[in-house]
Amino acid sequence: MGKNAIGLGVVGLGRAFTLMLPTFTQDERIRLVAGTDPRESARLMFSKDFNANAYSTIDELCADPAVEVVYIASPHQFHAAHVRIAAAAGKHILVEKPLAIDIEDCTAIVNAIDASSVGLIVGHSHSFNGPVLHARRLLQSGEFGAVHMLNSLNYTDFLYRPRRPEELDTRLGGGVVFSQAAHQIDIIRLLGGGLVQSVRACTGQWDPGRPTESAYSALLTFDNGAFASVTYSGYGHYDSDELLGNIGEMGIEKNAAGYGAARKKLAQISSPAAEATLKAAGNYGGANYQFKPANPARFHQHFGHLVVSASNADLRLTPEGVVIYSDEKRYLLPTPKSRVPRAEVIDEVWNVVRDNAAPTHGAAWARATTEVCLAILKSAETGTDIKMQFQVRPS
Amino acid sequence: MGKNAIGLGVVGLGRAFTLMLPTFTQDERIRLVAGTDPRESARLMFSKDFNANAYSTIDELCADPAVEVVYIASPHQFHAAHVRIAAAAGKHILVEKPLAIDIEDCTAIVNAIDASSVGLIVGHSHSFNGPVLHARRLLQSGEFGAVHMLNSLNYTDFLYRPRRPEELDTRLGGGVVFSQAAHQIDIIRLLGGGLVQSVRACTGQWDPGRPTESAYSALLTFDNGAFASVTYSGYGHYDSDELLGNIGEMGIEKNAAGYGAARKKLAQISSPAAEATLKAAGNYGGANYQFKPANPARFHQHFGHLVVSASNADLRLTPEGVVIYSDEKRYLLPTPKSRVPRAEVIDEVWNVVRDNAAPTHGAAWARATTEVCLAILKSAETGTDIKMQFQVRPS
């Protein structure tokens, strides 16, 4: 652990934290100094594992002078309130996506951050993936000319992974639009220039047992004339990782024998309460939890099939890097792998906290992504184009 | 050749005919009895190759009593006039897609056919592909429940294949919307139930040297609540045949060394006139033409990556058949291969001409596909949803 490591206080020791933990423990720029969670088991484990303070409330955690950055990994609907508490306490913030689930909450956060001296980064999301940042740099270089068209699709088993009841209730931030479009749109905005002009979308909801939007297709226009088509399905049938060499979202090779595993496992569960319990059990502090140190990744994380068409080439993002399809040839530009998975998130936190840089994934940026996500729901409901008002360029 | 074979008269011995010729010569249900083309070289070759009548005008061809079916393979903009001549002569009609390039011409054709005793089939198009018809039968069986979402993408080098000047002029039916959306939308309508309700689309035009729409993304809604996202690029960079085992559109394995070949070849051509000459040279009657009998196909023809999401399964179409992704398992249902490529077109011609059946790809059906194609252009121009008026179910 580095001497100058950033003291991190964690709000919510559930799924998101569980997925970030290998990064926090393996990246020497981070020191876990405090945590809070409603579950006593998680607090006790945290305190023991990291020789750190475990608090019952976020207020106590924010009062801890060892905490420099508050990592907010609570359920979506609590993000806005938790951000305000941390900002008021003068702490920098790393908050999981989505920033919030309505524009008013996002704006309250943007204003709170603007009025404070702290920085806010929204992450992890897959727009931190190495190949995404790599493709952005390539496009910014101008070598391939302007971006004209983006196409992204991702078919997963999202809906059948164990869920808490609110994750299946759109009004509470459930469904794939808040959870998965938040990744997909963030990537598309980063590569398309950021300024979405209009959104036309349809959503799908076709498992009556799990009644929330679990699929969508959206057509976005950008102010620079580019357009994007994005499609997602979480219905656990077709798996678009097939198109990516059977490398999963987390950059791990998949086993063909695992087909349908999420549904099979879920079928053995008797009730929503039992499902929530199962989900919690696999997370930090849960009965089935096991720490898995991240192996040096052979592949990058990804978010499905993605092609960016620019004037002089198409760029396809893969778990290995960016494939360039120019006029003359096709070639892979490998994206260098970080020693620690998701180190790109810590890069951005570090730049903001230690170097006073403006975040790429800041509050106004994340509000703009949330605006597009909300427009997907709204367009599907009204059958019309939804015009955007809060779009910003990536910094 | 069968005794009862259908006498076919060909109008236009160019590219479309060249591609259909292996089917006509190898399917014993067809007899080539007459042909017409402005090029004398093509007429002479036709007359000699098939011991058949070669005429200077379509009127003469339609007066030939040996002609039972007129195959109209003239450039798009002549389809309407040629259909009317053939129908007036009491000949059944096989016409290449698109049926016509405006709704008025389509309606004139629909009315002409309705008022006549002849049948009209629009084809070949890729909605005749074996796996497409197979998927349609599977969906009609009800085993997989209702269709909810369709996703199709195809990235090709369409724009850089040799073209006649009008093929690069949208007003004359040029560009990928008339030529390629006509395939993609026909497939999507066939599998989605036919009744498109609205179209929102963007088109791309980013090679100033070839100024016609060469890419698009469209979001379609259907009256049954399903929706479809379709994307096409003809810019010759990314090639989505990668997603289909490097099997090309015609069902032939591709050689990786062929990357960029269309652009390279085109770069050596000095003028639009030279390009048109090159195109003509490779077609029937041209200096570089060579008859290639179709080998028994190892793979089916395809039109890119296509996934249909139904209640109980996703169906993915491949050059081998239909892959089913059910709750429990993934499995390929191989589509039986026809001895003759595109025999499905002849099946439909035969059913209409010999068995008096209603065509699946009839005039009203094709008008509805053209309506969607025109709406892609219109929506891109106006930035609004375009509502459909002429949609029909597949018969």
mmCIF file of N, CA, C and O in Angstrom, chain A residues 23-92:
data_model
loop_
_atom_site.group_PDB
_atom_site.id
_atom_site.type_symbol
_atom_site.label_atom_id
_atom_site.label_comp_id
_atom_site.label_asym_id
_atom_site.label_seq_id
_atom_site.Cartn_x
_atom_site.Cartn_y
_atom_site.Cartn_z
ATOM 1 N N THR A 23 -10.142 -4.551 -6.976
ATOM 2 C CA THR A 23 -9.440 -3.345 -7.414
ATOM 3 C C THR A 23 -8.903 -2.577 -6.204
ATOM 4 O O THR A 23 -7.731 -2.174 -6.165
ATOM 5 N N PHE A 24 -9.757 -2.383 -5.223
ATOM 6 C CA PHE A 24 -9.347 -1.609 -4.044
ATOM 7 C C PHE A 24 -8.190 -2.270 -3.305
ATOM 8 O O PHE A 24 -7.283 -1.608 -2.814
ATOM 9 N N THR A 25 -8.240 -3.603 -3.217
ATOM 10 C CA THR A 25 -7.197 -4.263 -2.433
ATOM 11 C C THR A 25 -5.898 -4.398 -3.227
ATOM 12 O O THR A 25 -4.831 -4.500 -2.636
ATOM 13 N N GLN A 26 -5.990 -4.414 -4.540
ATOM 14 C CA GLN A 26 -4.777 -4.653 -5.331
ATOM 15 C C GLN A 26 -4.152 -3.373 -5.878
ATOM 16 O O GLN A 26 -3.038 -3.401 -6.370
ATOM 17 N N ASP A 27 -4.910 -2.276 -5.853
ATOM 18 C CA ASP A 27 -4.345 -1.022 -6.359
ATOM 19 C C ASP A 27 -3.770 -0.252 -5.178
ATOM 20 O O ASP A 27 -4.485 0.159 -4.268
ATOM 21 N N GLU A 28 -2.433 -0.064 -5.207
ATOM 22 C CA GLU A 28 -1.773 0.500 -4.021
ATOM 23 C C GLU A 28 -2.109 1.973 -3.793
ATOM 24 O O GLU A 28 -1.715 2.535 -2.778
ATOM 25 N N ARG A 29 -2.843 2.553 -4.709
ATOM 26 C CA ARG A 29 -3.235 3.953 -4.518
ATOM 27 C C ARG A 29 -4.452 4.096 -3.604
ATOM 28 O O ARG A 29 -4.861 5.200 -3.281
ATOM 29 N N ILE A 30 -5.024 2.964 -3.204
ATOM 30 C CA ILE A 30 -6.254 2.975 -2.387
ATOM 31 C C ILE A 30 -6.012 2.283 -1.052
ATOM 32 O O ILE A 30 -5.368 1.230 -0.992
ATOM 33 N N ARG A 31 -6.553 2.877 0.010
ATOM 34 C CA ARG A 31 -6.531 2.301 1.342
ATOM 35 C C ARG A 31 -7.970 2.272 1.828
ATOM 36 O O ARG A 31 -8.627 3.321 1.855
ATOM 37 N N LEU A 32 -8.484 1.103 2.176
ATOM 38 C CA LEU A 32 -9.853 1.024 2.704
ATOM 39 C C LEU A 32 -9.808 1.391 4.183
ATOM 40 O O LEU A 32 -9.234 0.655 4.991
ATOM 41 N N VAL A 33 -10.407 2.521 4.524
ATOM 42 C CA VAL A 33 -10.289 2.993 5.911
ATOM 43 C C VAL A 33 -11.591 2.953 6.684
ATOM 44 O O VAL A 33 -11.582 2.997 7.907
ATOM 45 N N ALA A 34 -12.714 2.884 5.965
ATOM 46 C CA ALA A 34 -13.995 2.870 6.684
ATOM 47 C C ALA A 34 -15.074 2.277 5.799
ATOM 48 O O ALA A 34 -14.981 2.313 4.573
ATOM 49 N N GLY A 35 -16.115 1.719 6.451
ATOM 50 C CA GLY A 35 -17.238 1.165 5.694
ATOM 51 C C GLY A 35 -18.519 1.260 6.499
ATOM 52 O O GLY A 35 -18.489 1.309 7.740
ATOM 53 N N THR A 36 -19.645 1.308 5.774
ATOM 54 C CA THR A 36 -20.935 1.249 6.457
ATOM 55 C C THR A 36 -21.896 0.423 5.627
ATOM 56 O O THR A 36 -21.807 0.401 4.392
ATOM 57 N N ASP A 37 -22.778 -0.290 6.318
ATOM 58 C CA ASP A 37 -23.746 -1.161 5.658
ATOM 59 C C ASP A 37 -24.820 -1.477 6.683
ATOM 60 O O ASP A 37 -24.518 -1.556 7.885
ATOM 61 N N PRO A 38 -26.064 -1.671 6.250
ATOM 62 C CA PRO A 38 -27.093 -2.037 7.238
ATOM 63 C C PRO A 38 -26.839 -3.407 7.869
ATOM 64 O O PRO A 38 -27.332 -3.689 8.961
ATOM 65 N N ARG A 39 -26.092 -4.287 7.200
ATOM 66 C CA ARG A 39 -25.893 -5.647 7.703
ATOM 67 C C ARG A 39 -24.710 -5.678 8.669
ATOM 68 O O ARG A 39 -23.576 -5.385 8.305
ATOM 69 N N GLU A 40 -24.991 -6.117 9.886
ATOM 70 C CA GLU A 40 -23.931 -6.182 10.885
ATOM 71 C C GLU A 40 -22.830 -7.146 10.448
ATOM 72 O O GLU A 40 -21.641 -6.889 10.656
ATOM 73 N N SER A 41 -23.241 -8.258 9.799
ATOM 74 C CA SER A 41 -22.246 -9.252 9.366
ATOM 75 C C SER A 41 -21.217 -8.631 8.425
ATOM 76 O O SER A 41 -20.026 -8.935 8.494
ATOM 77 N N ALA A 42 -21.711 -7.751 7.548
ATOM 78 C CA ALA A 42 -20.803 -7.117 6.588
ATOM 79 C C ALA A 42 -19.877 -6.139 7.308
ATOM 80 O O ALA A 42 -18.686 -6.048 6.999
ATOM 81 N N ARG A 43 -20.423 -5.423 8.279
ATOM 82 C CA ARG A 43 -19.595 -4.454 9.024
ATOM 83 C C ARG A 43 -18.482 -5.174 9.787
ATOM 84 O O ARG A 43 -17.322 -4.747 9.797
ATOM 85 N N LEU A 44 -18.856 -6.266 10.422
ATOM 86 C CA LEU A 44 -17.868 -7.013 11.213
ATOM 87 C C LEU A 44 -16.755 -7.547 10.312
ATOM 88 O O LEU A 44 -15.569 -7.450 10.625
ATOM 89 N N MET A 45 -17.168 -8.114 9.165
ATOM 90 C CA MET A 45 -16.180 -8.663 8.242
ATOM 91 C C MET A 45 -15.247 -7.563 7.731
ATOM 92 O O MET A 45 -14.025 -7.748 7.660
ATOM 93 N N PHE A 46 -15.842 -6.430 7.402
ATOM 94 C CA PHE A 46 -15.068 -5.309 6.860
ATOM 95 C C PHE A 46 -14.022 -4.836 7.871
ATOM 96 O O PHE A 46 -12.843 -4.647 7.560
ATOM 97 N N SER A 47 -14.505 -4.660 9.101
ATOM 98 C CA SER A 47 -13.641 -4.179 10.166
ATOM 99 C C SER A 47 -12.449 -5.109 10.354
ATOM 100 O O SER A 47 -11.302 -4.682 10.506
ATOM 101 N N LYS A 48 -12.733 -6.409 10.333
ATOM 102 C CA LYS A 48 -11.699 -7.411 10.532
ATOM 103 C C LYS A 48 -10.752 -7.512 9.330
ATOM 104 O O LYS A 48 -9.525 -7.504 9.477
ATOM 105 N N ASP A 49 -11.369 -7.589 8.127
ATOM 106 C CA ASP A 49 -10.558 -7.778 6.917
ATOM 107 C C ASP A 49 -9.574 -6.637 6.686
ATOM 108 O O ASP A 49 -8.462 -6.853 6.199
ATOM 109 N N PHE A 50 -10.013 -5.429 6.996
ATOM 110 C CA PHE A 50 -9.189 -4.283 6.586
ATOM 111 C C PHE A 50 -8.670 -3.473 7.769
ATOM 112 O O PHE A 50 -8.101 -2.409 7.588
ATOM 113 N N ASN A 51 -8.899 -3.995 8.945
ATOM 114 C CA ASN A 51 -8.470 -3.281 10.147
ATOM 115 C C ASN A 51 -8.923 -1.827 10.029
ATOM 116 O O ASN A 51 -8.143 -0.885 10.170
ATOM 117 N N ALA A 52 -10.203 -1.687 9.734
ATOM 118 C CA ALA A 52 -10.756 -0.371 9.407
ATOM 119 C C ALA A 52 -12.007 -0.127 10.230
ATOM 120 O O ALA A 52 -12.552 -1.033 10.865
ATOM 121 N N ASN A 53 -12.452 1.106 10.216
ATOM 122 C CA ASN A 53 -13.642 1.452 10.987
ATOM 123 C C ASN A 53 -14.903 1.025 10.247
ATOM 124 O O ASN A 53 -15.040 1.274 9.058
ATOM 125 N N ALA A 54 -15.835 0.408 10.974
ATOM 126 C CA ALA A 54 -17.137 0.069 10.400
ATOM 127 C C ALA A 54 -18.202 0.842 11.157
ATOM 128 O O ALA A 54 -18.255 0.789 12.391
ATOM 129 N N TYR A 55 -18.985 1.577 10.412
ATOM 130 C CA TYR A 55 -19.987 2.452 11.034
ATOM 131 C C TYR A 55 -21.392 1.985 10.706
ATOM 132 O O TYR A 55 -21.620 1.341 9.674
ATOM 133 N N SER A 56 -22.351 2.377 11.572
ATOM 134 C CA SER A 56 -23.754 2.041 11.306
ATOM 135 C C SER A 56 -24.402 3.062 10.375
ATOM 136 O O SER A 56 -25.436 2.781 9.781
ATOM 137 N N THR A 57 -23.827 4.254 10.267
ATOM 138 C CA THR A 57 -24.457 5.283 9.442
ATOM 139 C C THR A 57 -23.428 5.971 8.564
ATOM 140 O O THR A 57 -22.238 6.032 8.894
ATOM 141 N N ILE A 58 -23.930 6.521 7.456
ATOM 142 C CA ILE A 58 -23.059 7.263 6.553
ATOM 143 C C ILE A 58 -22.558 8.542 7.221
ATOM 144 O O ILE A 58 -21.441 9.001 6.954
ATOM 145 N N ASP A 59 -23.371 9.119 8.097
ATOM 146 C CA ASP A 59 -22.941 10.356 8.770
ATOM 147 C C ASP A 59 -21.678 10.110 9.592
ATOM 148 O O ASP A 59 -20.732 10.903 9.556
ATOM 149 N N GLU A 60 -21.678 9.019 10.321
ATOM 150 C CA GLU A 60 -20.483 8.691 11.105
ATOM 151 C C GLU A 60 -19.280 8.482 10.193
ATOM 152 O O GLU A 60 -18.181 8.961 10.463
ATOM 153 N N LEU A 61 -19.533 7.767 9.093
ATOM 154 C CA LEU A 61 -18.428 7.498 8.168
ATOM 155 C C LEU A 61 -17.853 8.803 7.611
ATOM 156 O O LEU A 61 -16.636 8.970 7.509
ATOM 157 N N CYS A 62 -18.750 9.733 7.282
ATOM 158 C CA CYS A 62 -18.281 10.998 6.700
ATOM 159 C C CYS A 62 -17.586 11.887 7.729
ATOM 160 O O CYS A 62 -16.852 12.820 7.355
ATOM 161 N N ALA A 63 -17.798 11.593 8.990
ATOM 162 C CA ALA A 63 -17.124 12.366 10.035
ATOM 163 C C ALA A 63 -15.715 11.838 10.317
ATOM 164 O O ALA A 63 -14.949 12.452 11.057
ATOM 165 N N ASP A 64 -15.378 10.719 9.713
ATOM 166 C CA ASP A 64 -14.068 10.096 9.963
ATOM 167 C C ASP A 64 -12.996 10.843 9.169
ATOM 168 O O ASP A 64 -13.023 10.856 7.935
ATOM 169 N N PRO A 65 -12.031 11.458 9.834
ATOM 170 C CA PRO A 65 -11.028 12.246 9.110
ATOM 171 C C PRO A 65 -10.124 11.398 8.215
ATOM 172 O O PRO A 65 -9.503 11.932 7.292
ATOM 173 N N ALA A 66 -10.067 10.087 8.446
ATOM 174 C CA ALA A 66 -9.244 9.235 7.580
ATOM 175 C C ALA A 66 -9.870 9.049 6.204
ATOM 176 O O ALA A 66 -9.199 8.645 5.252
ATOM 177 N N VAL A 67 -11.155 9.342 6.103
ATOM 178 C CA VAL A 67 -11.855 9.163 4.828
ATOM 179 C C VAL A 67 -11.612 10.382 3.935
ATOM 180 O O VAL A 67 -12.015 11.490 4.267
ATOM 181 N N GLU A 68 -10.950 10.157 2.817
ATOM 182 C CA GLU A 68 -10.759 11.248 1.851
ATOM 183 C C GLU A 68 -11.804 11.185 0.746
ATOM 184 O O GLU A 68 -12.258 12.193 0.236
ATOM 185 N N VAL A 69 -12.112 9.968 0.341
ATOM 186 C CA VAL A 69 -13.096 9.748 -0.721
ATOM 187 C C VAL A 69 -14.171 8.817 -0.188
ATOM 188 O O VAL A 69 -13.851 7.766 0.383
ATOM 189 N N VAL A 70 -15.430 9.225 -0.388
ATOM 190 C CA VAL A 70 -16.539 8.341 -0.038
ATOM 191 C C VAL A 70 -16.974 7.611 -1.295
ATOM 192 O O VAL A 70 -17.292 8.244 -2.318
ATOM 193 N N TYR A 71 -16.945 6.283 -1.224
ATOM 194 C CA TYR A 71 -17.398 5.458 -2.352
ATOM 195 C C TYR A 71 -18.836 5.045 -2.080
ATOM 196 O O TYR A 71 -19.106 4.265 -1.165
ATOM 197 N N ILE A 72 -19.751 5.605 -2.849
ATOM 198 C CA ILE A 72 -21.181 5.371 -2.605
ATOM 199 C C ILE A 72 -21.655 4.228 -3.490
ATOM 200 O O ILE A 72 -21.774 4.367 -4.716
ATOM 201 N N ALA A 73 -21.904 3.101 -2.852
ATOM 202 C CA ALA A 73 -22.316 1.892 -3.550
ATOM 203 C C ALA A 73 -23.609 1.369 -2.944
ATOM 204 O O ALA A 73 -23.862 0.170 -2.889
ATOM 205 N N SER A 74 -24.412 2.304 -2.503
ATOM 206 C CA SER A 74 -25.737 1.967 -1.960
ATOM 207 C C SER A 74 -26.708 1.766 -3.124
ATOM 208 O O SER A 74 -26.392 2.090 -4.262
ATOM 209 N N PRO A 75 -27.920 1.228 -2.874
ATOM 210 C CA PRO A 75 -28.890 1.086 -3.979
ATOM 211 C C PRO A 75 -29.161 2.434 -4.662
ATOM 212 O O PRO A 75 -29.096 3.497 -4.015
ATOM 213 N N HIS A 76 -29.484 2.362 -5.962
ATOM 214 C CA HIS A 76 -29.649 3.575 -6.789
ATOM 215 C C HIS A 76 -30.427 4.680 -6.100
ATOM 216 O O HIS A 76 -30.060 5.851 -6.166
ATOM 217 N N GLN A 77 -31.531 4.288 -5.491
ATOM 218 C CA GLN A 77 -32.470 5.317 -4.999
ATOM 219 C C GLN A 77 -31.901 6.132 -3.831
ATOM 220 O O GLN A 77 -32.448 7.168 -3.486
ATOM 221 N N PHE A 78 -30.790 5.678 -3.264
ATOM 222 C CA PHE A 78 -30.180 6.423 -2.142
ATOM 223 C C PHE A 78 -29.020 7.317 -2.579
ATOM 224 O O PHE A 78 -28.475 8.069 -1.772
ATOM 225 N N HIS A 79 -28.629 7.206 -3.851
ATOM 226 C CA HIS A 79 -27.422 7.920 -4.287
ATOM 227 C C HIS A 79 -27.473 9.415 -4.000
ATOM 228 O O HIS A 79 -26.518 9.997 -3.478
ATOM 229 N N ALA A 80 -28.601 10.043 -4.371
ATOM 230 C CA ALA A 80 -28.668 11.507 -4.260
ATOM 231 C C ALA A 80 -28.474 11.945 -2.808
ATOM 232 O O ALA A 80 -27.656 12.830 -2.507
ATOM 233 N N ALA A 81 -29.205 11.316 -1.897
ATOM 234 C CA ALA A 81 -29.093 11.698 -0.483
ATOM 235 C C ALA A 81 -27.673 11.446 0.027
ATOM 236 O O ALA A 81 -27.091 12.288 0.731
ATOM 237 N N HIS A 82 -27.094 10.328 -0.363
ATOM 238 C CA HIS A 82 -25.760 9.986 0.135
ATOM 239 C C HIS A 82 -24.691 10.923 -0.422
ATOM 240 O O HIS A 82 -23.745 11.286 0.273
ATOM 241 N N VAL A 83 -24.845 11.303 -1.709
ATOM 242 C CA VAL A 83 -23.882 12.253 -2.283
ATOM 243 C C VAL A 83 -23.932 13.569 -1.523
ATOM 244 O O VAL A 83 -22.886 14.172 -1.219
ATOM 245 N N ARG A 84 -25.144 14.016 -1.227
ATOM 246 C CA ARG A 84 -25.240 15.311 -0.533
ATOM 247 C C ARG A 84 -24.573 15.275 0.844
ATOM 248 O O ARG A 84 -23.892 16.217 1.243
ATOM 249 N N ILE A 85 -24.754 14.172 1.534
ATOM 250 C CA ILE A 85 -24.123 14.054 2.860
ATOM 251 C C ILE A 85 -22.601 14.097 2.736
ATOM 252 O O ILE A 85 -21.915 14.819 3.464
ATOM 253 N N ALA A 86 -22.073 13.339 1.762
ATOM 254 C CA ALA A 86 -20.617 13.291 1.618
ATOM 255 C C ALA A 86 -20.052 14.636 1.184
ATOM 256 O O ALA A 86 -19.020 15.094 1.698
ATOM 257 N N ALA A 87 -20.735 15.285 0.235
ATOM 258 C CA ALA A 87 -20.242 16.577 -0.247
ATOM 259 C C ALA A 87 -20.278 17.619 0.864
ATOM 260 O O ALA A 87 -19.344 18.423 1.010
ATOM 261 N N ALA A 88 -21.351 17.582 1.652
ATOM 262 C CA ALA A 88 -21.459 18.529 2.768
ATOM 263 C C ALA A 88 -20.328 18.317 3.765
ATOM 264 O O ALA A 88 -19.872 19.255 4.424
ATOM 265 N N ALA A 89 -19.851 17.084 3.862
ATOM 266 C CA ALA A 89 -18.750 16.793 4.778
ATOM 267 C C ALA A 89 -17.386 17.085 4.149
ATOM 268 O O ALA A 89 -16.350 16.829 4.757
ATOM 269 N N GLY A 90 -17.388 17.586 2.915
ATOM 270 C CA GLY A 90 -16.121 17.960 2.260
ATOM 271 C C GLY A 90 -15.334 16.774 1.731
ATOM 272 O O GLY A 90 -14.121 16.863 1.543
ATOM 273 N N LYS A 91 -16.018 15.664 1.479
ATOM 274 C CA LYS A 91 -15.324 14.473 0.973
ATOM 275 C C LYS A 91 -15.489 14.370 -0.549
ATOM 276 O O LYS A 91 -16.591 14.580 -1.073
ATOM 277 N N HIS A 92 -14.425 13.999 -1.220
ATOM 278 C CA HIS A 92 -14.557 13.622 -2.633
ATOM 279 C C HIS A 92 -15.422 12.364 -2.725
ATOM 280 O O HIS A 92 -15.553 11.619 -1.748
#
